[in-house]
XYZ file of C-alpha atoms in Angstrom:
463
model
C 0.686 -8.063 -93.139
C 3.917 -6.231 -92.207
C 2.446 -5.204 -88.816
C 1.389 -8.845 -88.131
C 4.826 -10.140 -89.139
C 6.628 -7.753 -86.741
C 4.314 -8.831 -83.898
C 5.182 -12.466 -84.535
C 8.875 -11.659 -84.650
C 8.619 -9.765 -81.375
C 6.773 -12.694 -79.784
C 9.504 -15.054 -80.999
C 12.187 -12.741 -79.525
C 10.317 -12.627 -76.178
C 9.906 -16.402 -76.035
C 13.547 -17.034 -76.989
C 14.778 -14.668 -74.231
C 12.438 -16.165 -71.667
C 13.440 -19.746 -72.483
C 17.126 -18.894 -72.004
C 16.402 -17.134 -68.736
C 14.200 -19.911 -67.364
C 16.966 -22.396 -68.208
C 19.396 -20.461 -65.963
C 17.041 -19.618 -63.089
C 18.570 -22.268 -60.845
C 22.090 -20.762 -61.038
C 23.718 -19.955 -57.684
C 24.879 -16.479 -58.794
C 27.664 -14.552 -57.117
C 28.500 -14.482 -53.456
C 25.805 -11.815 -53.137
C 23.222 -14.540 -53.667
C 24.067 -15.952 -50.259
C 23.144 -12.635 -48.700
C 19.937 -12.439 -50.772
C 18.921 -15.875 -49.495
C 19.667 -14.939 -45.890
C 18.034 -11.490 -46.059
C 14.867 -13.019 -47.546
C 14.822 -15.734 -44.875
C 15.414 -13.159 -42.135
C 12.561 -10.911 -43.376
C 10.281 -13.908 -43.717
C 10.958 -14.925 -40.090
C 11.229 -11.580 -38.246
C 9.216 -9.299 -40.531
C 10.400 -6.635 -42.944
C 10.309 -3.850 -40.350
C 12.750 -5.692 -38.070
C 15.174 -6.859 -40.715
C 17.615 -3.950 -40.225
C 17.996 -4.854 -36.523
C 19.210 -1.450 -35.356
C 16.731 0.894 -33.637
C 16.804 4.615 -34.236
C 18.639 5.064 -30.928
C 21.227 2.447 -31.908
C 21.825 4.172 -35.244
C 22.298 7.594 -33.626
C 24.721 6.167 -31.056
C 26.816 4.485 -33.750
C 26.845 7.705 -35.832
C 27.952 9.855 -32.888
C 30.714 7.467 -31.919
C 32.064 7.329 -35.444
C 32.009 11.127 -35.604
C 34.362 11.070 -32.595
C 36.544 8.462 -34.382
C 35.628 5.799 -31.892
C 35.870 2.339 -33.553
C 32.447 0.766 -33.689
C 31.737 -2.773 -34.873
C 28.034 -3.523 -35.123
C 27.637 -7.196 -34.337
C 24.133 -8.511 -34.924
C 23.127 -12.145 -35.211
C 19.575 -13.128 -36.177
C 18.154 -16.628 -36.520
C 16.542 -17.671 -39.794
C 15.249 -20.863 -41.339
C 18.578 -21.106 -43.182
C 20.713 -20.560 -40.079
C 21.905 -17.424 -38.252
C 22.853 -14.323 -40.203
C 25.284 -11.682 -38.932
C 25.169 -8.025 -39.890
C 22.567 -5.662 -41.280
C 21.350 -5.631 -44.928
C 22.832 -2.880 -47.086
C 19.936 -2.882 -49.549
C 16.865 -0.622 -49.100
C 13.570 -2.176 -47.935
C 11.987 -2.308 -51.392
C 14.443 -4.936 -52.561
C 14.320 -6.770 -49.234
C 10.541 -7.021 -49.635
C 11.015 -8.606 -53.049
C 13.498 -11.093 -51.568
C 11.052 -11.874 -48.780
C 8.244 -12.621 -51.277
C 10.542 -14.797 -53.370
C 11.693 -16.693 -50.268
C 8.085 -17.159 -49.117
C 7.259 -18.633 -52.550
C 10.112 -21.112 -52.232
C 9.000 -22.102 -48.714
C 5.465 -22.682 -49.987
C 6.718 -24.835 -52.902
C 8.919 -26.801 -50.480
C 5.935 -27.718 -48.339
C 6.552 -25.235 -45.559
C 10.255 -25.974 -44.937
C 12.719 -23.497 -46.381
C 15.915 -25.049 -47.783
C 18.784 -23.572 -49.744
C 19.286 -25.007 -53.211
C 18.370 -24.644 -56.878
C 14.678 -23.998 -56.149
C 15.450 -21.107 -53.789
C 17.915 -19.743 -56.355
C 15.201 -19.915 -59.020
C 12.668 -18.097 -56.794
C 15.182 -15.303 -56.039
C 16.117 -14.974 -59.699
C 12.506 -14.893 -60.856
C 11.621 -11.271 -59.884
C 14.561 -9.681 -61.768
C 13.658 -11.754 -64.848
C 10.069 -10.583 -64.661
C 11.137 -6.937 -64.242
C 13.484 -7.394 -67.254
C 10.520 -8.544 -69.238
C 8.650 -5.488 -67.949
C 11.449 -3.280 -69.311
C 11.086 -4.767 -72.795
C 7.285 -4.520 -72.825
C 7.351 -0.946 -71.477
C 9.688 0.184 -74.248
C 7.664 -1.748 -76.870
C 4.404 0.012 -76.031
C 6.145 3.366 -75.655
C 7.768 3.222 -79.066
C 4.609 1.965 -80.728
C 2.722 5.000 -79.403
C 5.397 7.588 -80.081
C 6.862 6.435 -83.405
C 4.061 4.185 -84.664
C 6.347 1.299 -85.519
C 7.537 -1.932 -83.939
C 11.083 -1.735 -82.528
C 11.848 -5.456 -82.616
C 15.515 -5.154 -83.520
C 16.186 -2.537 -80.871
C 14.571 -4.609 -78.180
C 16.336 -7.784 -79.261
C 19.686 -6.079 -78.672
C 18.736 -5.778 -75.028
C 16.581 -8.835 -74.445
C 18.884 -11.354 -76.156
C 22.200 -9.754 -75.228
C 24.514 -12.269 -73.436
C 25.789 -9.566 -71.025
C 22.221 -8.673 -69.914
C 21.331 -12.351 -69.454
C 24.640 -12.891 -67.584
C 23.680 -10.135 -65.152
C 20.340 -11.699 -64.479
C 19.515 -14.507 -63.927
C 22.945 -16.175 -64.281
C 24.741 -14.014 -61.728
C 21.593 -13.257 -59.716
C 21.881 -9.459 -59.644
C 18.756 -7.536 -58.674
C 19.341 -4.424 -60.810
C 16.434 -4.953 -63.244
C 13.962 -4.180 -60.447
C 15.049 -0.595 -59.676
C 15.957 0.018 -63.341
C 12.437 -0.876 -64.450
C 10.946 1.526 -61.885
C 13.363 4.268 -63.008
C 12.481 3.670 -66.672
C 8.735 3.842 -65.925
C 9.330 7.087 -64.036
C 11.103 8.511 -67.103
C 8.344 7.377 -69.511
C 5.631 8.953 -67.301
C 7.745 12.118 -66.976
C 7.984 12.169 -70.763
C 4.191 12.157 -70.885
C 4.056 14.836 -68.190
C 2.309 12.524 -65.705
C 4.473 13.848 -62.952
C 2.631 12.624 -59.868
C 2.868 8.965 -60.942
C 6.399 9.597 -62.165
C 7.666 10.788 -58.788
C 5.836 7.979 -56.993
C 7.619 5.369 -59.071
C 10.860 7.287 -58.633
C 10.428 7.102 -54.856
C 9.893 3.306 -55.235
C 13.072 3.048 -57.306
C 15.093 4.890 -54.673
C 13.708 2.654 -51.930
C 14.644 -0.400 -54.004
C 18.277 0.462 -54.713
C 20.267 3.672 -54.039
C 21.197 3.997 -57.731
C 17.539 4.898 -58.398
C 18.452 8.326 -57.046
C 20.322 9.180 -60.197
C 17.022 9.628 -62.040
C 15.969 12.247 -59.435
C 17.915 15.164 -60.999
C 16.638 14.168 -64.449
C 12.980 14.364 -63.380
C 13.724 17.532 -61.359
C 15.185 19.214 -64.426
C 12.119 18.292 -66.430
C 9.897 19.834 -63.748
C 12.043 22.985 -63.615
C 12.141 23.327 -67.402
C 8.328 23.044 -67.635
C 7.180 24.990 -64.616
C 10.220 26.495 -62.955
C 10.551 26.571 -59.165
C 6.863 26.286 -58.399
C 6.420 22.922 -60.162
C 9.744 21.689 -58.800
C 8.710 22.472 -55.287
C 5.220 21.023 -55.597
C 6.302 17.696 -57.074
C 9.389 17.540 -54.933
C 7.151 17.681 -51.911
C 5.036 14.857 -53.311
C 8.188 12.796 -53.893
C 9.234 13.286 -50.279
C 5.741 12.491 -48.995
C 5.538 9.312 -51.042
C 8.872 8.186 -49.614
C 7.732 8.926 -46.054
C 4.427 7.104 -46.517
C 6.234 4.046 -47.835
C 8.511 4.138 -44.799
C 5.766 4.722 -42.210
C 5.948 1.143 -40.787
C 9.648 1.681 -40.015
C 9.034 5.120 -38.565
C 6.263 3.779 -36.310
C 8.528 0.949 -35.144
C 11.428 3.296 -34.347
C 13.656 1.664 -36.997
C 13.663 4.374 -39.675
C 17.294 5.382 -39.145
C 18.351 1.740 -39.109
C 17.656 1.633 -42.856
C 20.163 4.384 -43.509
C 22.656 2.803 -41.159
C 22.391 -0.392 -43.214
C 22.505 1.201 -46.658
C 25.415 3.460 -45.662
C 27.606 0.352 -45.419
C 27.881 0.490 -49.213
C 30.091 3.620 -48.977
C 32.339 2.042 -46.368
C 33.923 -0.328 -48.902
C 37.685 -0.172 -48.169
C 38.916 -0.241 -51.798
C 38.556 2.483 -54.420
C 36.502 0.249 -56.712
C 34.625 -2.962 -56.064
C 35.673 -4.548 -59.392
C 34.217 -1.778 -61.578
C 36.661 -1.259 -64.408
C 36.631 2.503 -64.266
C 39.192 5.253 -63.870
C 39.828 4.267 -60.270
C 40.629 0.665 -61.234
C 43.339 2.090 -63.505
C 44.803 3.868 -60.480
C 45.602 0.436 -59.045
C 47.689 -0.403 -62.119
C 49.484 2.960 -61.978
C 50.241 2.460 -58.273
C 51.598 -1.010 -58.927
C 53.811 0.267 -61.745
C 55.065 3.171 -59.624
C 56.166 0.708 -56.938
C 57.916 -1.423 -59.531
C 55.595 -4.328 -58.839
C 54.484 -4.582 -62.461
C 57.323 -3.939 -64.891
C 56.316 -3.066 -68.426
C 53.403 -1.138 -69.945
C 50.719 -3.747 -69.281
C 50.626 -5.017 -65.621
C 50.496 -8.772 -65.198
C 48.037 -8.376 -62.325
C 46.100 -5.308 -61.188
C 45.090 -5.172 -57.557
C 42.804 -2.360 -56.525
C 44.432 -0.376 -53.757
C 42.525 0.690 -50.640
C 41.552 4.249 -49.801
C 44.204 4.259 -47.088
C 46.904 3.147 -49.499
C 45.770 5.802 -52.003
C 46.057 8.547 -49.413
C 49.589 7.358 -48.528
C 50.500 7.180 -52.207
C 48.854 10.378 -53.509
C 48.664 12.492 -50.343
C 44.899 13.256 -50.529
C 41.560 11.425 -50.256
C 40.149 10.195 -53.571
C 36.774 11.835 -52.905
C 38.491 15.214 -53.406
C 38.650 14.253 -57.087
C 35.670 11.947 -57.448
C 32.964 14.170 -56.016
C 33.879 17.348 -57.905
C 34.285 15.342 -61.114
C 30.911 13.648 -60.851
C 29.290 16.889 -59.676
C 30.664 18.780 -62.730
C 29.580 15.940 -65.022
C 26.081 16.012 -63.608
C 25.899 19.783 -63.944
C 26.811 19.705 -67.669
C 24.469 16.787 -68.246
C 21.529 18.641 -66.681
C 22.412 21.851 -68.565
C 22.189 20.095 -71.921
C 18.986 18.331 -70.865
C 17.402 21.665 -69.869
C 18.290 23.134 -73.267
C 16.777 20.197 -75.112
C 13.588 20.226 -73.031
C 13.160 23.933 -73.671
C 13.488 23.206 -77.361
C 10.721 20.548 -77.086
C 12.863 17.439 -77.241
C 11.623 15.194 -74.426
C 13.512 12.178 -75.771
C 16.548 13.783 -74.136
C 15.240 12.583 -70.773
C 16.343 9.037 -71.565
C 19.795 10.063 -72.744
C 20.389 12.230 -69.717
C 19.392 9.386 -67.401
C 21.602 6.967 -69.327
C 24.566 9.352 -69.093
C 24.022 9.768 -65.374
C 24.060 5.972 -65.048
C 27.313 5.930 -67.074
C 29.072 8.787 -65.312
C 28.536 7.445 -61.830
C 30.397 4.116 -62.205
C 33.115 5.811 -64.295
C 33.950 8.661 -61.973
C 32.940 7.697 -58.453
C 34.649 5.393 -55.987
C 33.012 2.410 -54.265
C 31.258 1.335 -57.487
C 30.634 -2.298 -58.374
C 30.999 -4.228 -61.625
C 27.233 -4.328 -62.326
C 26.449 -0.656 -61.657
C 26.484 0.195 -65.364
C 23.389 -1.940 -65.978
C 20.901 0.941 -65.786
C 22.567 2.666 -68.769
C 21.278 -0.062 -71.090
C 17.757 0.240 -69.678
C 17.475 4.060 -69.834
C 19.080 4.326 -73.286
C 16.973 1.484 -74.765
C 14.125 3.666 -76.116
C 16.636 5.723 -78.078
C 17.750 2.733 -80.153
C 14.401 2.908 -81.951
C 15.452 6.346 -83.340
C 18.034 4.691 -85.522
C 20.920 7.019 -84.550
C 24.133 5.244 -85.569
C 26.499 6.633 -82.987
C 24.246 5.931 -80.028
C 23.607 2.423 -81.347
C 27.363 1.735 -81.783
C 28.107 3.076 -78.297
C 25.303 0.954 -76.836
C 26.557 -2.247 -78.450
C 30.250 -1.579 -77.740
C 29.679 -0.568 -74.128
C 27.456 -3.604 -73.536
C 30.307 -5.853 -74.652
C 32.661 -4.127 -72.267
C 30.078 -4.395 -69.519
C 29.756 -8.129 -70.166
C 33.521 -8.539 -69.996
C 33.699 -6.477 -66.773
C 31.130 -8.662 -65.063
C 32.482 -11.943 -66.446
C 36.146 -11.297 -65.648
C 35.365 -11.151 -61.945
C 32.243 -13.252 -61.530
C 32.489 -15.806 -64.300
C 29.291 -17.858 -64.472
C 28.728 -17.476 -60.743
C 30.150 -18.489 -57.395
C 30.869 -22.102 -58.309
C 32.000 -21.393 -61.918
C 34.789 -18.813 -61.832
C 37.585 -20.785 -63.435
C 36.696 -19.629 -66.942
C 36.868 -15.981 -65.800
C 40.391 -16.364 -64.372
C 41.519 -18.228 -67.477
C 40.239 -15.464 -69.806
C 41.515 -12.624 -67.623
C 45.120 -13.752 -67.780
C 45.022 -15.534 -71.186
C 46.976 -12.793 -73.051
C 49.886 -12.991 -70.573
C 48.869 -9.817 -68.778
C 45.790 -8.634 -66.889
C 43.034 -8.191 -69.507
C 41.166 -5.776 -67.240
C 43.620 -3.030 -68.192
C 42.401 -3.158 -71.837
C 38.757 -3.072 -70.725
C 39.508 -0.042 -68.551
C 41.111 1.773 -71.470
C 38.213 0.911 -73.736
C 35.705 2.098 -71.109
C 37.543 5.361 -70.744
C 37.585 5.670 -74.585
C 33.823 5.259 -74.714
C 33.409 7.811 -71.961
C 35.674 10.334 -73.624
C 33.878 9.867 -76.949
C 30.856 11.432 -75.252
C 32.679 14.080 -73.208
C 34.558 15.351 -76.230
C 31.537 15.281 -78.547
C 29.478 18.323 -79.369
C 26.630 18.709 -76.853
C 27.367 15.157 -75.630
C 25.178 13.732 -78.433
C 22.006 15.287 -77.016
C 21.201 16.628 -80.477
C 21.149 13.003 -81.694
C 18.178 12.228 -79.503
C 15.875 14.382 -81.644
C 13.488 12.112 -83.627
C 12.835 14.493 -86.510
C 14.255 17.704 -87.843
C 16.794 19.972 -86.220
C 14.287 20.930 -83.445
C 10.898 19.649 -82.390
C 8.019 22.041 -82.325
């Protein structure tokens, strides 16, 4: 009877979350949604292989000119059913393929004529919603098998959380797609099904660059289990899977065009693209140092550009960001290796979650929604009932929701509420969110073994 009751409760949670998401499918999302519409329409018209526009020769020429500090502005204009689009997509082909399929569905439903509007928005928002559902179902079946109980409450924290729903479908972000693939790679790695794990990991990386942060986690698991031989064998398979998936681009001479497009993400001029991390705080410090914001709490924080930072500090921010993130990753993998050697494979999920947390906290160029993967990778651990991890998960999810909402509101056409909330206290509320984010991050960095020992399901060590 108890088992049946939990299944009914889980079904009710699933339906409730789906109803809410379906009700918001039509939302226009952020300004990124415009690009998603255009990229999907471009791929639908010209084909996925030609969507990046630049040939390998073009990409090499641009790279060499930039190495010589020659200003290069790539100007590309392609016709689509929604009008011409300038520029090259900065998302990998996996996500562009999803956008193409969603756009094709909309065109079919519109009788063969593609038009922008609520229906196209709904079609583009549908895949992330389905992959979000896949995340919940994957964790459900994983926990049932490993712990023999139904984690309804843990899953409800994710599936019904306003911040998660705000991310997708309300704001139209595509993060659930790569995060689902990364989660499945971790689950299969947990079960030592390494070939399928690295295949899904290759898919995750070809869907969004942030999928790459699971790579060192899986690599550490391979090294801990079979040392260099296993790492080399499955690393080769990972590379081969990636090359096979990219064969159409290689054959068409447009392989390097993908990297030219995706590399645009690291050319963002400011230190942070609205991610309330340590580098956003630098903007407030710089404003205060120039006397632009008198008092302890700045009235408005404006993120300074990399050029302004170099003028202000005397060095490039990557000189701090890269070593900091590298050191963080090294310690994270060291603790993971120790736990795996002790038999605790649940540590895989915590290590992946920490990597997804450390990147947007320490690195520059990060965006407001880049923390999303943390809540996916850490989700299985909520079923263990560890209080500190649960409290961090809930607290950080609230901060994540504020971070996204304070800049994006309810979407492109509904930002007034965000501006009202951001300046309601009489100062820029983002400064408090930054400090709280840093507090959460430090609570892990200053903790013994970064809470890895709290990922052990039973006893001090697993046999």
